[in-house]
Short mmCIF file of N, CA and C and ligand atoms in Angstrom, two decimals:
data_model
loop_
_atom_site.label_atom_id
_atom_site.label_comp_id
_atom_site.label_asym_id
_atom_site.label_seq_id
_atom_site.Cartn_x
_atom_site.Cartn_y
_atom_site.Cartn_z
N MET D 1 56.39 166.46 9.93
CA MET D 1 57.51 166.37 11.12
C MET D 1 56.71 166.15 12.47
N GLU D 2 57.44 165.44 13.30
CA GLU D 2 56.70 165.01 14.50
C GLU D 2 56.77 166.18 15.55
N TYR D 3 55.85 166.08 16.51
CA TYR D 3 55.64 167.18 17.54
C TYR D 3 56.91 167.69 18.21
N THR D 4 57.71 166.72 18.71
CA THR D 4 58.88 167.03 19.56
C THR D 4 59.88 167.88 18.66
N THR D 5 60.13 167.36 17.43
CA THR D 5 61.17 168.00 16.52
C THR D 5 60.68 169.42 16.16
N LEU D 6 59.27 169.61 15.96
CA LEU D 6 58.84 171.03 15.60
C LEU D 6 59.05 171.89 16.78
N LEU D 7 58.60 171.40 18.03
CA LEU D 7 58.68 172.19 19.32
C LEU D 7 60.20 172.44 19.53
N PHE D 8 61.07 171.62 19.27
CA PHE D 8 62.49 171.86 19.41
C PHE D 8 62.93 172.99 18.53
N ILE D 9 62.56 172.97 17.23
CA ILE D 9 62.83 174.06 16.26
C ILE D 9 62.29 175.36 16.69
N HIS D 10 61.02 175.30 17.19
CA HIS D 10 60.25 176.57 17.51
C HIS D 10 60.96 177.10 18.83
N VAL D 11 61.33 176.39 19.84
CA VAL D 11 61.95 176.89 21.02
C VAL D 11 63.38 177.40 20.72
N THR D 12 64.07 176.54 19.91
CA THR D 12 65.53 176.98 19.61
C THR D 12 65.38 178.36 18.86
N SER D 13 64.50 178.49 17.96
CA SER D 13 64.39 179.80 17.28
C SER D 13 64.04 180.98 18.20
N VAL D 14 63.26 180.67 19.24
CA VAL D 14 62.98 181.66 20.27
C VAL D 14 64.23 182.11 20.96
N ILE D 15 64.97 181.17 21.47
CA ILE D 15 66.30 181.41 22.12
C ILE D 15 67.14 182.27 21.32
N LEU D 16 67.19 181.91 20.01
CA LEU D 16 68.13 182.64 19.09
C LEU D 16 67.63 184.14 18.96
N LEU D 17 66.27 184.21 18.81
CA LEU D 17 65.58 185.51 18.63
C LEU D 17 65.80 186.47 19.85
N LEU D 18 65.48 185.86 20.92
CA LEU D 18 65.63 186.74 22.15
C LEU D 18 67.00 186.88 22.69
N GLY D 19 67.82 185.86 22.50
CA GLY D 19 69.28 185.93 22.92
C GLY D 19 69.99 186.90 22.13
N VAL D 20 69.95 186.75 20.81
CA VAL D 20 70.69 187.70 19.84
C VAL D 20 70.20 189.11 20.05
N GLY D 21 68.77 189.20 20.04
CA GLY D 21 68.11 190.58 20.18
C GLY D 21 68.57 191.24 21.43
N GLY D 22 68.42 190.60 22.48
CA GLY D 22 68.81 191.17 23.79
C GLY D 22 70.26 191.47 23.99
N GLY D 23 71.15 190.55 23.55
CA GLY D 23 72.60 190.79 23.53
C GLY D 23 72.95 191.99 22.72
N SER D 24 72.42 192.04 21.44
CA SER D 24 72.78 193.20 20.57
C SER D 24 72.36 194.52 21.17
N ALA D 25 71.05 194.47 21.76
CA ALA D 25 70.55 195.69 22.42
C ALA D 25 71.50 196.19 23.48
N PHE D 26 71.93 195.26 24.33
CA PHE D 26 72.79 195.57 25.42
C PHE D 26 74.15 196.18 24.92
N TYR D 27 74.77 195.52 24.02
CA TYR D 27 76.01 196.07 23.56
C TYR D 27 75.99 197.29 22.88
N LYS D 28 74.87 197.47 22.12
CA LYS D 28 74.77 198.79 21.34
C LYS D 28 74.48 199.96 22.32
N PHE D 29 73.64 199.67 23.28
CA PHE D 29 73.19 200.56 24.34
C PHE D 29 74.47 201.05 25.10
N MET D 30 75.35 200.19 25.43
CA MET D 30 76.56 200.49 26.18
C MET D 30 77.54 201.21 25.36
N SER D 31 77.68 200.84 24.05
CA SER D 31 78.62 201.43 23.24
C SER D 31 78.21 202.86 22.87
N ASP D 32 76.90 203.11 22.64
CA ASP D 32 76.36 204.43 22.50
C ASP D 32 76.59 205.30 23.53
N ARG D 33 76.49 204.80 24.79
CA ARG D 33 76.69 205.63 26.04
C ARG D 33 78.16 206.08 26.11
N SER D 34 79.15 205.35 25.47
CA SER D 34 80.55 205.65 25.59
C SER D 34 80.78 206.87 24.69
N LYS D 35 79.95 207.16 23.76
CA LYS D 35 80.11 208.30 22.88
C LYS D 35 81.35 208.23 22.01
N ASN D 36 82.07 207.10 22.04
CA ASN D 36 83.32 206.92 21.30
C ASN D 36 82.93 206.40 19.79
N VAL D 37 83.26 207.31 18.84
CA VAL D 37 82.80 207.06 17.51
C VAL D 37 83.34 205.71 16.88
N GLU D 38 84.65 205.40 17.28
CA GLU D 38 85.16 204.22 16.81
C GLU D 38 84.45 202.97 17.28
N VAL D 39 84.18 203.05 18.61
CA VAL D 39 83.51 201.88 19.22
C VAL D 39 82.00 201.76 18.63
N ILE D 40 81.35 202.94 18.58
CA ILE D 40 79.94 202.95 18.08
C ILE D 40 79.92 202.34 16.63
N VAL D 41 80.85 202.79 15.70
CA VAL D 41 80.80 202.27 14.37
C VAL D 41 80.85 200.81 14.37
N HIS D 42 81.90 200.28 15.08
CA HIS D 42 82.14 198.92 15.09
C HIS D 42 80.93 197.95 15.59
N THR D 43 80.30 198.60 16.73
CA THR D 43 79.14 197.86 17.27
C THR D 43 77.93 197.91 16.40
N ASN D 44 77.74 199.11 15.76
CA ASN D 44 76.66 199.23 14.81
C ASN D 44 76.80 198.30 13.63
N LYS D 45 77.95 198.06 13.10
CA LYS D 45 78.18 197.15 12.03
C LYS D 45 77.79 195.78 12.44
N LEU D 46 78.33 195.31 13.61
CA LEU D 46 78.02 193.99 14.17
C LEU D 46 76.46 193.72 14.47
N VAL D 47 75.86 194.81 14.92
CA VAL D 47 74.39 194.65 15.27
C VAL D 47 73.62 194.43 13.95
N VAL D 48 74.00 195.22 12.93
CA VAL D 48 73.26 195.05 11.64
C VAL D 48 73.58 193.62 11.07
N LEU D 49 74.85 193.17 11.24
CA LEU D 49 75.18 191.84 10.70
C LEU D 49 74.47 190.74 11.40
N ALA D 50 74.40 190.88 12.81
CA ALA D 50 73.73 189.81 13.56
C ALA D 50 72.22 189.80 13.22
N ASP D 51 71.67 190.96 12.84
CA ASP D 51 70.25 190.95 12.46
C ASP D 51 70.09 190.11 11.21
N TRP D 52 70.97 190.26 10.24
CA TRP D 52 70.82 189.38 9.06
C TRP D 52 71.06 187.97 9.15
N LEU D 53 72.16 187.71 10.00
CA LEU D 53 72.56 186.37 10.19
C LEU D 53 71.71 185.47 11.14
N PHE D 54 71.27 186.12 12.21
CA PHE D 54 70.49 185.41 13.20
C PHE D 54 68.97 185.78 13.46
N THR D 55 68.79 187.15 13.49
CA THR D 55 67.40 187.54 13.91
C THR D 55 66.50 187.29 12.76
N THR D 56 66.88 187.62 11.48
CA THR D 56 65.98 187.51 10.45
C THR D 56 65.52 186.03 10.22
N PRO D 57 66.48 185.08 10.24
CA PRO D 57 65.96 183.64 10.02
C PRO D 57 65.10 183.22 11.19
N SER D 58 65.35 183.63 12.41
CA SER D 58 64.51 183.11 13.52
C SER D 58 63.15 183.95 13.53
N VAL D 59 63.11 185.18 13.03
CA VAL D 59 61.85 185.82 12.94
C VAL D 59 60.93 185.18 11.92
N LEU D 60 61.56 184.57 10.86
CA LEU D 60 60.76 183.74 9.83
C LEU D 60 60.37 182.34 10.43
N LEU D 61 61.34 181.79 11.05
CA LEU D 61 61.20 180.46 11.56
C LEU D 61 60.01 180.23 12.66
N GLN D 62 59.98 181.38 13.46
CA GLN D 62 59.14 181.39 14.59
C GLN D 62 57.62 181.18 14.18
N PRO D 63 57.04 182.01 13.21
CA PRO D 63 55.74 181.78 12.87
C PRO D 63 55.54 180.52 11.98
N ILE D 64 56.56 180.23 11.20
CA ILE D 64 56.39 178.93 10.35
C ILE D 64 56.23 177.69 11.27
N SER D 65 57.16 177.59 12.23
CA SER D 65 57.10 176.39 13.18
C SER D 65 55.96 176.53 14.00
N GLY D 66 55.57 177.70 14.50
CA GLY D 66 54.34 177.97 15.26
C GLY D 66 53.03 177.50 14.50
N PHE D 67 52.90 177.91 13.32
CA PHE D 67 51.68 177.47 12.57
C PHE D 67 51.64 175.94 12.28
N MET D 68 52.86 175.46 11.98
CA MET D 68 53.00 173.96 11.83
C MET D 68 52.51 173.22 13.11
N LEU D 69 52.96 173.76 14.30
CA LEU D 69 52.65 173.22 15.47
C LEU D 69 51.09 173.29 15.73
N MET D 70 50.48 174.41 15.38
CA MET D 70 49.06 174.68 15.44
C MET D 70 48.31 173.55 14.64
N ASN D 71 48.76 173.26 13.43
CA ASN D 71 48.03 172.35 12.53
C ASN D 71 48.03 170.95 13.14
N LEU D 72 49.40 170.68 13.64
CA LEU D 72 49.60 169.35 14.18
C LEU D 72 48.80 169.03 15.38
N MET D 73 48.64 170.07 16.12
CA MET D 73 47.92 169.92 17.49
C MET D 73 46.49 170.21 17.37
N GLY D 74 46.02 170.58 16.16
CA GLY D 74 44.57 170.85 15.91
C GLY D 74 44.04 172.09 16.62
N TYR D 75 45.03 173.02 16.99
CA TYR D 75 44.67 174.32 17.56
C TYR D 75 44.20 175.27 16.39
N SER D 76 43.38 176.24 16.83
CA SER D 76 42.97 177.23 15.77
C SER D 76 43.16 178.63 16.56
N LEU D 77 42.97 179.64 15.74
CA LEU D 77 43.04 180.99 16.30
C LEU D 77 41.82 181.42 17.13
N ASP D 78 40.84 180.50 17.16
CA ASP D 78 39.72 180.65 18.17
C ASP D 78 40.34 180.63 19.70
N SER D 79 41.40 180.00 19.88
CA SER D 79 41.93 179.97 21.17
C SER D 79 42.56 181.40 21.42
N SER D 80 42.08 182.09 22.57
CA SER D 80 42.55 183.38 22.69
C SER D 80 44.00 183.61 22.93
N TRP D 81 44.74 182.56 23.61
CA TRP D 81 46.05 182.69 23.87
C TRP D 81 46.80 182.75 22.48
N LEU D 82 46.34 181.96 21.58
CA LEU D 82 47.03 181.91 20.12
C LEU D 82 46.78 183.11 19.41
N TYR D 83 45.50 183.62 19.40
CA TYR D 83 45.11 184.78 18.67
C TYR D 83 45.91 186.05 19.24
N ILE D 84 45.88 186.18 20.54
CA ILE D 84 46.56 187.35 21.07
C ILE D 84 48.06 187.22 20.76
N SER D 85 48.72 186.02 20.76
CA SER D 85 50.03 185.85 20.51
C SER D 85 50.40 186.22 19.10
N VAL D 86 49.52 185.83 18.09
CA VAL D 86 49.76 186.15 16.74
C VAL D 86 49.69 187.66 16.53
N MET D 87 48.76 188.31 17.15
CA MET D 87 48.57 189.76 17.08
C MET D 87 49.85 190.43 17.62
N LEU D 88 50.23 189.90 18.79
CA LEU D 88 51.45 190.53 19.33
C LEU D 88 52.75 190.25 18.61
N TYR D 89 52.71 189.20 17.91
CA TYR D 89 53.88 188.83 17.05
C TYR D 89 53.99 189.76 15.91
N ILE D 90 52.79 190.16 15.25
CA ILE D 90 52.72 190.94 14.10
C ILE D 90 53.23 192.29 14.60
N PHE D 91 52.70 192.75 15.72
CA PHE D 91 53.06 194.10 16.36
C PHE D 91 54.53 194.24 16.57
N SER D 92 55.10 193.13 17.23
CA SER D 92 56.55 193.23 17.54
C SER D 92 57.37 192.96 16.26
N THR D 93 56.96 192.34 15.23
CA THR D 93 57.71 192.19 13.98
C THR D 93 57.63 193.65 13.29
N LEU D 94 56.63 194.38 13.26
CA LEU D 94 56.52 195.76 12.75
C LEU D 94 57.47 196.62 13.37
N LEU D 95 57.53 196.53 14.70
CA LEU D 95 58.54 197.37 15.53
C LEU D 95 59.90 197.01 15.21
N TRP D 96 60.16 195.74 15.01
CA TRP D 96 61.51 195.35 14.77
C TRP D 96 61.94 195.73 13.40
N LEU D 97 61.00 195.81 12.26
CA LEU D 97 61.36 196.29 11.00
C LEU D 97 61.76 197.79 11.04
N VAL D 98 60.98 198.55 11.92
CA VAL D 98 61.48 199.93 11.94
C VAL D 98 62.73 200.04 12.67
N ALA D 99 63.05 199.23 13.71
CA ALA D 99 64.32 199.25 14.41
C ALA D 99 65.50 198.93 13.52
N VAL D 100 65.22 197.91 12.56
CA VAL D 100 66.32 197.47 11.63
C VAL D 100 66.59 198.70 10.75
N TYR D 101 65.49 199.38 10.35
CA TYR D 101 65.77 200.67 9.49
C TYR D 101 66.60 201.68 10.28
N LEU D 102 66.23 201.92 11.43
CA LEU D 102 66.89 202.89 12.32
C LEU D 102 68.40 202.44 12.50
N GLN D 103 68.57 201.17 12.75
CA GLN D 103 69.95 200.75 12.96
C GLN D 103 70.79 200.88 11.71
N ILE D 104 70.26 200.75 10.53
CA ILE D 104 71.03 200.97 9.25
C ILE D 104 71.31 202.31 9.15
N ARG D 105 70.35 203.22 9.52
CA ARG D 105 70.60 204.75 9.51
C ARG D 105 71.69 205.10 10.43
N MET D 106 71.55 204.57 11.69
CA MET D 106 72.56 204.98 12.77
C MET D 106 73.97 204.55 12.20
N LYS D 107 73.97 203.35 11.70
CA LYS D 107 75.34 202.82 11.27
C LYS D 107 75.93 203.83 10.19
N ASN D 108 75.04 204.30 9.14
CA ASN D 108 75.56 205.13 8.23
C ASN D 108 75.89 206.56 8.69
N ILE D 109 75.12 207.06 9.74
CA ILE D 109 75.54 208.37 10.29
C ILE D 109 76.83 208.20 11.07
N ALA D 110 77.01 207.12 11.67
CA ALA D 110 78.38 206.99 12.48
C ALA D 110 79.57 206.85 11.61
N LEU D 111 79.26 205.97 10.51
CA LEU D 111 80.33 205.85 9.48
C LEU D 111 80.79 207.29 9.00
N LEU D 112 79.79 208.08 8.60
CA LEU D 112 80.05 209.40 8.05
C LEU D 112 80.94 210.31 9.21
N ALA D 113 80.47 210.23 10.33
CA ALA D 113 81.11 210.94 11.45
C ALA D 113 82.62 210.40 11.62
N GLN D 114 82.80 209.09 11.45
CA GLN D 114 84.16 208.53 11.57
C GLN D 114 84.99 208.98 10.45
N LYS D 115 84.37 209.06 9.27
CA LYS D 115 85.15 209.53 8.02
C LYS D 115 85.46 211.02 8.14
N GLU D 116 84.57 211.83 8.69
CA GLU D 116 84.72 213.32 8.78
C GLU D 116 85.54 213.60 10.16
N LYS D 117 85.87 212.52 10.93
CA LYS D 117 86.65 212.77 12.14
C LYS D 117 85.98 213.67 13.16
N ARG D 118 84.62 213.62 13.26
CA ARG D 118 83.94 214.38 14.25
C ARG D 118 83.12 213.66 15.19
N ALA D 119 82.57 214.27 16.21
CA ALA D 119 81.68 213.59 17.21
C ALA D 119 80.37 213.39 16.52
N LEU D 120 79.56 212.49 17.12
CA LEU D 120 78.24 212.26 16.67
C LEU D 120 77.31 213.29 17.19
N ASP D 121 76.35 213.79 16.29
CA ASP D 121 75.42 214.90 16.60
C ASP D 121 74.16 214.33 17.26
N GLU D 122 73.30 215.40 17.59
CA GLU D 122 72.02 215.05 18.35
C GLU D 122 71.00 214.21 17.42
N VAL D 123 71.18 214.21 16.06
CA VAL D 123 70.37 213.42 15.21
C VAL D 123 70.53 212.03 15.57
N TYR D 124 71.80 211.66 15.65
CA TYR D 124 72.18 210.17 15.93
C TYR D 124 71.52 209.77 17.25
N PHE D 125 71.83 210.62 18.29
CA PHE D 125 71.15 210.25 19.74
C PHE D 125 69.78 210.27 19.70
N ARG D 126 69.03 211.00 18.85
CA ARG D 126 67.61 211.03 18.79
C ARG D 126 67.11 209.63 18.32
N LEU D 127 67.84 209.19 17.23
CA LEU D 127 67.43 207.85 16.66
C LEU D 127 67.73 206.86 17.71
N VAL D 128 68.77 206.95 18.56
CA VAL D 128 69.14 205.89 19.58
C VAL D 128 67.88 205.96 20.52
N ASN D 129 67.37 207.07 20.85
CA ASN D 129 66.13 207.02 21.78
C ASN D 129 64.95 206.44 21.26
N TYR D 130 64.71 206.64 19.90
CA TYR D 130 63.51 205.96 19.26
C TYR D 130 63.78 204.45 19.26
N TRP D 131 65.01 204.05 18.92
CA TRP D 131 65.35 202.67 18.87
C TRP D 131 65.16 201.98 20.22
N ILE D 132 65.55 202.73 21.36
CA ILE D 132 65.34 202.13 22.70
C ILE D 132 63.78 202.00 23.01
N GLY D 133 63.07 202.97 22.62
CA GLY D 133 61.60 202.95 22.84
C GLY D 133 61.04 201.77 22.12
N LEU D 134 61.40 201.57 20.83
CA LEU D 134 60.93 200.45 20.02
C LEU D 134 61.33 199.08 20.72
N GLY D 135 62.53 199.06 21.15
CA GLY D 135 63.00 197.92 21.81
C GLY D 135 62.25 197.49 23.08
N VAL D 136 61.93 198.42 23.90
CA VAL D 136 61.07 198.39 25.17
C VAL D 136 59.73 197.70 24.78
N PHE D 137 59.05 198.35 23.86
CA PHE D 137 57.71 197.78 23.59
C PHE D 137 57.68 196.41 22.87
N SER D 138 58.77 196.11 22.10
CA SER D 138 58.94 194.93 21.44
C SER D 138 59.23 193.76 22.51
N ALA D 139 60.06 194.09 23.47
CA ALA D 139 60.38 193.13 24.51
C ALA D 139 59.22 192.89 25.42
N LEU D 140 58.31 193.89 25.68
CA LEU D 140 57.06 193.69 26.46
C LEU D 140 56.10 192.76 25.70
N ALA D 141 56.04 193.00 24.41
CA ALA D 141 55.11 192.11 23.49
C ALA D 141 55.68 190.67 23.51
N MET D 142 56.94 190.53 23.33
CA MET D 142 57.67 189.17 23.39
C MET D 142 57.45 188.51 24.65
N GLY D 143 57.60 189.18 25.75
CA GLY D 143 57.31 188.73 27.13
C GLY D 143 55.97 188.24 27.31
N GLY D 144 55.01 188.98 26.77
CA GLY D 144 53.55 188.60 26.73
C GLY D 144 53.31 187.30 25.94
N ILE D 145 53.96 187.16 24.75
CA ILE D 145 53.76 185.96 23.90
C ILE D 145 54.39 184.82 24.72
N PHE D 146 55.54 184.96 25.31
CA PHE D 146 56.15 183.93 26.04
C PHE D 146 55.27 183.26 27.11
N TYR D 147 54.68 184.24 27.87
CA TYR D 147 53.75 183.93 28.98
C TYR D 147 52.65 183.06 28.45
N LEU D 148 51.98 183.64 27.27
CA LEU D 148 50.83 183.00 26.73
C LEU D 148 51.16 181.56 26.26
N MET D 149 52.33 181.49 25.52
CA MET D 149 52.68 180.15 24.92
C MET D 149 52.82 179.11 26.11
N VAL D 150 53.39 179.50 27.15
CA VAL D 150 53.66 178.52 28.30
C VAL D 150 52.33 178.27 29.06
N PHE D 151 51.63 179.37 29.47
CA PHE D 151 50.34 179.08 30.28
C PHE D 151 49.16 178.84 29.44
N LYS D 152 49.22 179.23 28.27
CA LYS D 152 48.05 178.93 27.37
C LYS D 152 46.67 179.43 27.96
N ILE D 153 46.69 180.73 28.42
CA ILE D 153 45.40 181.21 28.97
C ILE D 153 44.93 182.32 28.18
C1 HEM C 1 53.09 183.48 14.97
C2 HEM C 1 53.81 183.07 16.05
C3 HEM C 1 53.67 181.99 16.91
C4 HEM C 1 52.69 180.86 16.71
C5 HEM C 1 51.65 180.60 15.75
C6 HEM C 1 53.11 179.95 17.89
C7 HEM C 1 52.41 178.72 18.14
C8 HEM C 1 52.88 177.80 19.06
C9 HEM C 1 52.22 176.44 19.31
C10 HEM C 1 50.99 175.90 18.55
C11 HEM C 1 52.83 175.92 20.34
C12 HEM C 1 52.63 174.46 20.83
C13 HEM C 1 51.88 174.49 22.15
C14 HEM C 1 51.73 173.09 22.66
O1 HEM C 1 52.70 172.34 22.79
O2 HEM C 1 50.63 172.73 23.07
C15 HEM C 1 53.98 176.77 20.81
C16 HEM C 1 54.86 176.49 21.77
C17 HEM C 1 55.67 177.41 22.27
N1 HEM C 1 55.89 178.73 21.80
FE1 HEM C 1 54.99 179.50 20.20
N2 HEM C 1 54.14 180.37 18.52
C18 HEM C 1 54.55 181.64 17.96
C19 HEM C 1 55.49 182.45 18.43
C20 HEM C 1 56.18 182.27 19.53
C21 HEM C 1 57.12 183.33 20.12
C22 HEM C 1 57.46 184.70 19.55
C23 HEM C 1 57.58 182.79 21.35
C24 HEM C 1 58.35 183.44 22.30
C25 HEM C 1 58.50 184.70 22.74
C26 HEM C 1 57.03 181.44 21.48
C27 HEM C 1 57.30 180.60 22.53
C28 HEM C 1 56.84 179.38 22.66
C29 HEM C 1 57.27 178.32 23.66
C30 HEM C 1 58.27 178.64 24.80
C31 HEM C 1 56.63 177.24 23.43
C32 HEM C 1 56.57 175.89 24.20
C33 HEM C 1 55.45 175.87 25.28
C34 HEM C 1 55.27 174.54 25.95
O3 HEM C 1 55.73 173.59 25.43
O4 HEM C 1 54.53 174.51 26.98
N3 HEM C 1 56.16 181.27 20.38
N4 HEM C 1 53.90 177.92 20.00
#
């Protein structure tokens, strides 16, 4: 595959990853703040669905297209910008996997509260806080990778 096609795939999957991730985080954050169980259940279902439909494929496409670009351009992990980027990517993918697990747990807790017609308890909101923390560190790592990919320093 030629350079521009690969770069197009690589950058498109970045847009999908950061766009869907950021959007999902914003809507979930706002719906959790509403404390409205119906709204929270609906948003949690959509966030989990968006992860399977959009984030998972782009999380896989990102390193695949990245390593193909590396081969094509003759780069190696001896370049510090690439080495640090790959380490940050592994770190943020691990955080993302934990966040996915928390999202599924939050969805199930909210569904139970909806079924039992009661408000969400502090267990749910504790998970929300962990999820926000993971999101902040993951976004910082992604921001760092973006910087390194563009400036290559
Ligand atoms: C294991 C993961 C990754 C690897 C191995 C990788 C590798 C690469 C390579 C080799 C290039 C081509 C550089 C050039 O044209 O000289 C590139 C471009 C780029 N990458 Fe990645 N990448 C990875 C993940 C990411 C992530 C997570 C982001 C965003 C947060 C990202 C954003 C970009 C951007 C914006 C470009 C275009 C830079 C430019 O054309 O100046 N990459 N990547």
